mmCIF file with all atom_site columns, C-alpha atoms in Angstrom:
data_model
loop_
_atom_site.group_PDB
_atom_site.id
_atom_site.type_symbol
_atom_site.label_atom_id
_atom_site.label_alt_id
_atom_site.label_comp_id
_atom_site.label_asym_id
_atom_site.label_entity_id
_atom_site.label_seq_id
_atom_site.pdbx_PDB_ins_code
_atom_site.Cartn_x
_atom_site.Cartn_y
_atom_site.Cartn_z
_atom_site.occupancy
_atom_site.B_iso_or_equiv
_atom_site.pdbx_formal_charge
_atom_site.auth_seq_id
_atom_site.auth_comp_id
_atom_site.auth_asym_id
_atom_site.auth_atom_id
_atom_site.pdbx_PDB_model_num
ATOM 1  C CA . MET A 1 1  ? 7.575  28.745  142.049 1.00 68.00 ? 181 MET A CA 1
ATOM 2  C CA . ALA A 1 2  ? 5.453  29.685  139.018 1.00 71.00 ? 182 ALA A CA 1
ATOM 3  C CA . LEU A 1 3  ? 3.275  31.858  141.218 1.00 66.00 ? 183 LEU A CA 1
ATOM 4  C CA . SER A 1 4  ? 6.256  33.876  142.491 1.00 76.00 ? 184 SER A CA 1
ATOM 5  C CA . LYS A 1 5  ? 7.530  34.439  138.910 1.00 76.00 ? 185 LYS A CA 1
ATOM 6  C CA . LEU A 1 6  ? 4.077  35.642  137.883 1.00 72.00 ? 186 LEU A CA 1
ATOM 7  C CA . LEU A 1 7  ? 3.929  37.954  140.895 1.00 70.00 ? 187 LEU A CA 1
ATOM 8  C CA . VAL A 1 8  ? 7.376  39.439  140.189 1.00 71.00 ? 188 VAL A CA 1
ATOM 9  C CA . SER A 1 9  ? 6.655  39.947  136.487 1.00 74.00 ? 189 SER A CA 1
ATOM 10 C CA . SER A 1 10 ? 3.303  41.611  137.170 1.00 76.00 ? 190 SER A CA 1
ATOM 11 C CA . LEU A 1 11 ? 4.951  43.856  139.784 1.00 64.00 ? 191 LEU A CA 1
ATOM 12 C CA . LEU A 1 12 ? 7.639  44.904  137.277 1.00 64.00 ? 192 LEU A CA 1
ATOM 13 C CA . ALA A 1 13 ? 5.042  45.532  134.582 1.00 70.00 ? 193 ALA A CA 1
ATOM 14 C CA . SER A 1 14 ? 2.953  47.693  136.913 1.00 70.00 ? 194 SER A CA 1
ATOM 15 C CA . LEU A 1 15 ? 6.027  49.708  137.977 1.00 60.00 ? 195 LEU A CA 1
ATOM 16 C CA . LEU A 1 16 ? 6.952  50.278  134.341 1.00 60.00 ? 196 LEU A CA 1
ATOM 17 C CA . LEU A 1 17 ? 3.416  51.379  133.544 1.00 59.00 ? 197 LEU A CA 1
ATOM 18 C CA . PHE A 1 18 ? 3.384  53.720  136.565 1.00 60.00 ? 198 PHE A CA 1
ATOM 19 C CA . HIS A 1 19 ? 6.704  55.254  135.457 1.00 61.00 ? 199 HIS A CA 1
ATOM 20 C CA . LEU A 1 20 ? 5.433  55.827  131.903 1.00 58.00 ? 200 LEU A CA 1
ATOM 21 C CA . VAL A 1 21 ? 2.244  57.490  133.155 1.00 56.00 ? 201 VAL A CA 1
ATOM 22 C CA . GLU A 1 22 ? 4.214  59.828  135.433 1.00 66.00 ? 202 GLU A CA 1
ATOM 23 C CA . ALA A 1 23 ? 6.612  60.732  132.618 1.00 59.00 ? 203 ALA A CA 1
ATOM 24 C CA . TYR A 1 24 ? 3.662  61.599  130.348 1.00 55.00 ? 204 TYR A CA 1
ATOM 25 C CA . GLN A 1 25 ? 1.842  63.831  132.883 1.00 53.00 ? 205 GLN A CA 1
ATOM 26 C CA . PRO A 1 26 ? 4.024  67.017  132.593 1.00 48.00 ? 206 PRO A CA 1
ATOM 27 C CA . ALA A 1 27 ? 3.550  67.018  128.839 1.00 44.00 ? 207 ALA A CA 1
ATOM 28 C CA . LEU A 1 28 ? -0.224 67.051  129.325 1.00 42.00 ? 208 LEU A CA 1
ATOM 29 C CA . ALA A 1 29 ? -0.087 69.849  131.900 1.00 43.00 ? 209 ALA A CA 1
ATOM 30 C CA . GLN A 1 30 ? 1.426  72.409  129.479 1.00 43.00 ? 210 GLN A CA 1
ATOM 31 C CA . PRO A 1 31 ? -1.041 74.136  127.192 1.00 47.00 ? 211 PRO A CA 1
ATOM 32 C CA . GLN A 1 32 ? 0.067  73.922  123.596 1.00 50.00 ? 212 GLN A CA 1
ATOM 33 C CA . GLY A 1 33 ? 1.576  77.014  122.020 1.00 49.00 ? 213 GLY A CA 1
ATOM 34 C CA . SER A 1 34 ? 2.435  78.613  125.367 1.00 49.00 ? 214 SER A CA 1
ATOM 35 C CA . VAL A 1 35 ? 6.116  77.772  125.174 1.00 58.00 ? 215 VAL A CA 1
ATOM 36 C CA . LEU A 1 36 ? 6.940  81.191  123.754 1.00 65.00 ? 216 LEU A CA 1
ATOM 37 C CA . LYS A 1 37 ? 5.000  84.295  124.704 1.00 83.00 ? 217 LYS A CA 1
ATOM 38 C CA . GLN A 1 38 ? 3.880  86.214  121.621 1.00 88.00 ? 218 GLN A CA 1
ATOM 39 C CA . ILE A 1 39 ? 4.654  89.926  121.630 1.00 91.00 ? 219 ILE A CA 1
ATOM 40 C CA . ASP A 1 40 ? 2.291  92.642  120.441 1.00 94.00 ? 220 ASP A CA 1
ATOM 41 C CA . CYS A 1 41 ? 3.675  93.121  116.921 1.00 94.00 ? 221 CYS A CA 1
ATOM 42 C CA . LYS A 1 42 ? 1.307  95.939  116.051 1.00 95.00 ? 222 LYS A CA 1
ATOM 43 C CA . GLY A 1 43 ? 2.353  98.018  119.064 1.00 95.00 ? 223 GLY A CA 1
ATOM 44 C CA . ALA A 1 44 ? 6.046  97.215  118.723 1.00 94.00 ? 224 ALA A CA 1
ATOM 45 C CA . CYS A 1 45 ? 6.048  98.100  115.024 1.00 95.00 ? 225 CYS A CA 1
ATOM 46 C CA . ALA A 1 46 ? 4.121  101.315 115.661 1.00 95.00 ? 226 ALA A CA 1
ATOM 47 C CA . ALA A 1 47 ? 6.896  102.387 118.028 1.00 95.00 ? 227 ALA A CA 1
ATOM 48 C CA . ARG A 1 48 ? 9.612  101.231 115.622 1.00 94.00 ? 228 ARG A CA 1
ATOM 49 C CA . CYS A 1 49 ? 8.099  102.954 112.559 1.00 95.00 ? 229 CYS A CA 1
ATOM 50 C CA . ARG A 1 50 ? 6.826  106.178 114.130 1.00 95.00 ? 230 ARG A CA 1
ATOM 51 C CA . LEU A 1 51 ? 9.565  108.318 112.509 1.00 95.00 ? 231 LEU A CA 1
ATOM 52 C CA . ALA A 1 52 ? 9.683  106.498 109.159 1.00 94.00 ? 232 ALA A CA 1
ATOM 53 C CA . SER A 1 53 ? 9.023  108.531 106.028 1.00 94.00 ? 233 SER A CA 1
ATOM 54 C CA . ARG A 1 54 ? 7.120  105.594 104.454 1.00 94.00 ? 234 ARG A CA 1
ATOM 55 C CA . GLN A 1 55 ? 4.842  104.480 107.294 1.00 94.00 ? 235 GLN A CA 1
ATOM 56 C CA . ASN A 1 56 ? 2.838  101.818 105.419 1.00 95.00 ? 236 ASN A CA 1
ATOM 57 C CA . MET A 1 57 ? 5.892  100.082 104.015 1.00 94.00 ? 237 MET A CA 1
ATOM 58 C CA . CYS A 1 58 ? 7.644  100.186 107.390 1.00 95.00 ? 238 CYS A CA 1
ATOM 59 C CA . HIS A 1 59 ? 4.640  98.716  109.212 1.00 95.00 ? 239 HIS A CA 1
ATOM 60 C CA . ARG A 1 60 ? 4.213  95.974  106.607 1.00 95.00 ? 240 ARG A CA 1
ATOM 61 C CA . ALA A 1 61 ? 7.892  94.931  106.694 1.00 94.00 ? 241 ALA A CA 1
ATOM 62 C CA . CYS A 1 62 ? 8.166  95.233  110.466 1.00 94.00 ? 242 CYS A CA 1
ATOM 63 C CA . GLY A 1 63 ? 4.988  93.202  110.998 1.00 94.00 ? 243 GLY A CA 1
ATOM 64 C CA . SER A 1 64 ? 6.244  90.425  108.751 1.00 94.00 ? 244 SER A CA 1
ATOM 65 C CA . CYS A 1 65 ? 9.591  90.310  110.546 1.00 94.00 ? 245 CYS A CA 1
ATOM 66 C CA . CYS A 1 66 ? 7.945  90.448  113.969 1.00 94.00 ? 246 CYS A CA 1
ATOM 67 C CA . ARG A 1 67 ? 5.663  87.505  113.201 1.00 94.00 ? 247 ARG A CA 1
ATOM 68 C CA . ARG A 1 68 ? 8.627  85.421  112.039 1.00 93.00 ? 248 ARG A CA 1
ATOM 69 C CA . CYS A 1 69 ? 11.022 86.334  114.833 1.00 93.00 ? 249 CYS A CA 1
ATOM 70 C CA . ASN A 1 70 ? 8.654  87.291  117.677 1.00 93.00 ? 250 ASN A CA 1
ATOM 71 C CA . CYS A 1 71 ? 11.013 90.182  118.337 1.00 93.00 ? 251 CYS A CA 1
ATOM 72 C CA . VAL A 1 72 ? 11.370 93.859  117.393 1.00 94.00 ? 252 VAL A CA 1
ATOM 73 C CA . PRO A 1 73 ? 14.490 95.839  118.389 1.00 93.00 ? 253 PRO A CA 1
ATOM 74 C CA . PRO A 1 74 ? 13.845 98.818  120.674 1.00 92.00 ? 254 PRO A CA 1
ATOM 75 C CA . GLY A 1 75 ? 13.932 102.351 119.347 1.00 92.00 ? 255 GLY A CA 1
ATOM 76 C CA . THR A 1 76 ? 13.182 103.752 115.914 1.00 91.00 ? 256 THR A CA 1
ATOM 77 C CA . ALA A 1 77 ? 16.403 102.568 114.236 1.00 89.00 ? 257 ALA A CA 1
ATOM 78 C CA . GLY A 1 78 ? 19.490 100.480 114.935 1.00 88.00 ? 258 GLY A CA 1
ATOM 79 C CA . ASN A 1 79 ? 19.748 98.174  117.946 1.00 90.00 ? 259 ASN A CA 1
ATOM 80 C CA . GLN A 1 80 ? 19.811 95.189  115.555 1.00 88.00 ? 260 GLN A CA 1
ATOM 81 C CA . GLU A 1 81 ? 22.009 93.203  117.967 1.00 88.00 ? 261 GLU A CA 1
ATOM 82 C CA . LYS A 1 82 ? 19.062 92.982  120.401 1.00 91.00 ? 262 LYS A CA 1
ATOM 83 C CA . CYS A 1 83 ? 17.179 90.755  117.948 1.00 91.00 ? 263 CYS A CA 1
ATOM 84 C CA . PRO A 1 84 ? 19.519 88.688  115.713 1.00 91.00 ? 264 PRO A CA 1
ATOM 85 C CA . CYS A 1 85 ? 16.681 86.948  113.838 1.00 92.00 ? 265 CYS A CA 1
ATOM 86 C CA . TYR A 1 86 ? 15.125 90.301  112.940 1.00 90.00 ? 266 TYR A CA 1
ATOM 87 C CA . ALA A 1 87 ? 18.484 91.598  111.709 1.00 88.00 ? 267 ALA A CA 1
ATOM 88 C CA . SER A 1 88 ? 19.266 88.508  109.616 1.00 92.00 ? 268 SER A CA 1
ATOM 89 C CA . LEU A 1 89 ? 16.159 88.587  107.384 1.00 92.00 ? 269 LEU A CA 1
ATOM 90 C CA . THR A 1 90 ? 16.940 89.899  103.889 1.00 91.00 ? 270 THR A CA 1
ATOM 91 C CA . THR A 1 91 ? 15.085 90.627  100.664 1.00 90.00 ? 271 THR A CA 1
ATOM 92 C CA . HIS A 1 92 ? 15.728 88.814  97.381  1.00 93.00 ? 272 HIS A CA 1
ATOM 93 C CA . GLY A 1 93 ? 18.183 91.577  96.527  1.00 93.00 ? 273 GLY A CA 1
ATOM 94 C CA . GLY A 1 94 ? 20.242 90.928  99.674  1.00 92.00 ? 274 GLY A CA 1
ATOM 95 C CA . ARG A 1 95 ? 19.172 94.093  101.502 1.00 92.00 ? 275 ARG A CA 1
ATOM 96 C CA . ARG A 1 96 ? 17.805 94.020  105.057 1.00 90.00 ? 276 ARG A CA 1
ATOM 97 C CA . LYS A 1 97 ? 14.108 93.314  105.056 1.00 92.00 ? 277 LYS A CA 1
ATOM 98 C CA . CYS A 1 98 ? 13.325 94.600  108.518 1.00 91.00 ? 278 CYS A CA 1
ATOM 99 C CA . PRO A 1 99 ? 13.343 98.322  109.340 1.00 90.00 ? 279 PRO A CA 1
#
């Protein structure tokens, strides 16, 4: 009787261990930091700021916003609805930060 209880408990323990190892495997398979693909901020901001009268300031602000949001709206102006994070960033004065 004691032998059968020991056998059942060791079987349950091994099944639990097997289940925990299988549950942990997918987490190991994903390389860290690859959850979100990073966009090319320099290229996206160059396209966004190409018509700006103050190129350096536009590139600096756009680059900062792009790194935070990983998004730059298409075109040279407007299209803020395409990237809500980009559109929501403001300066200390309450003005939009991102060009």
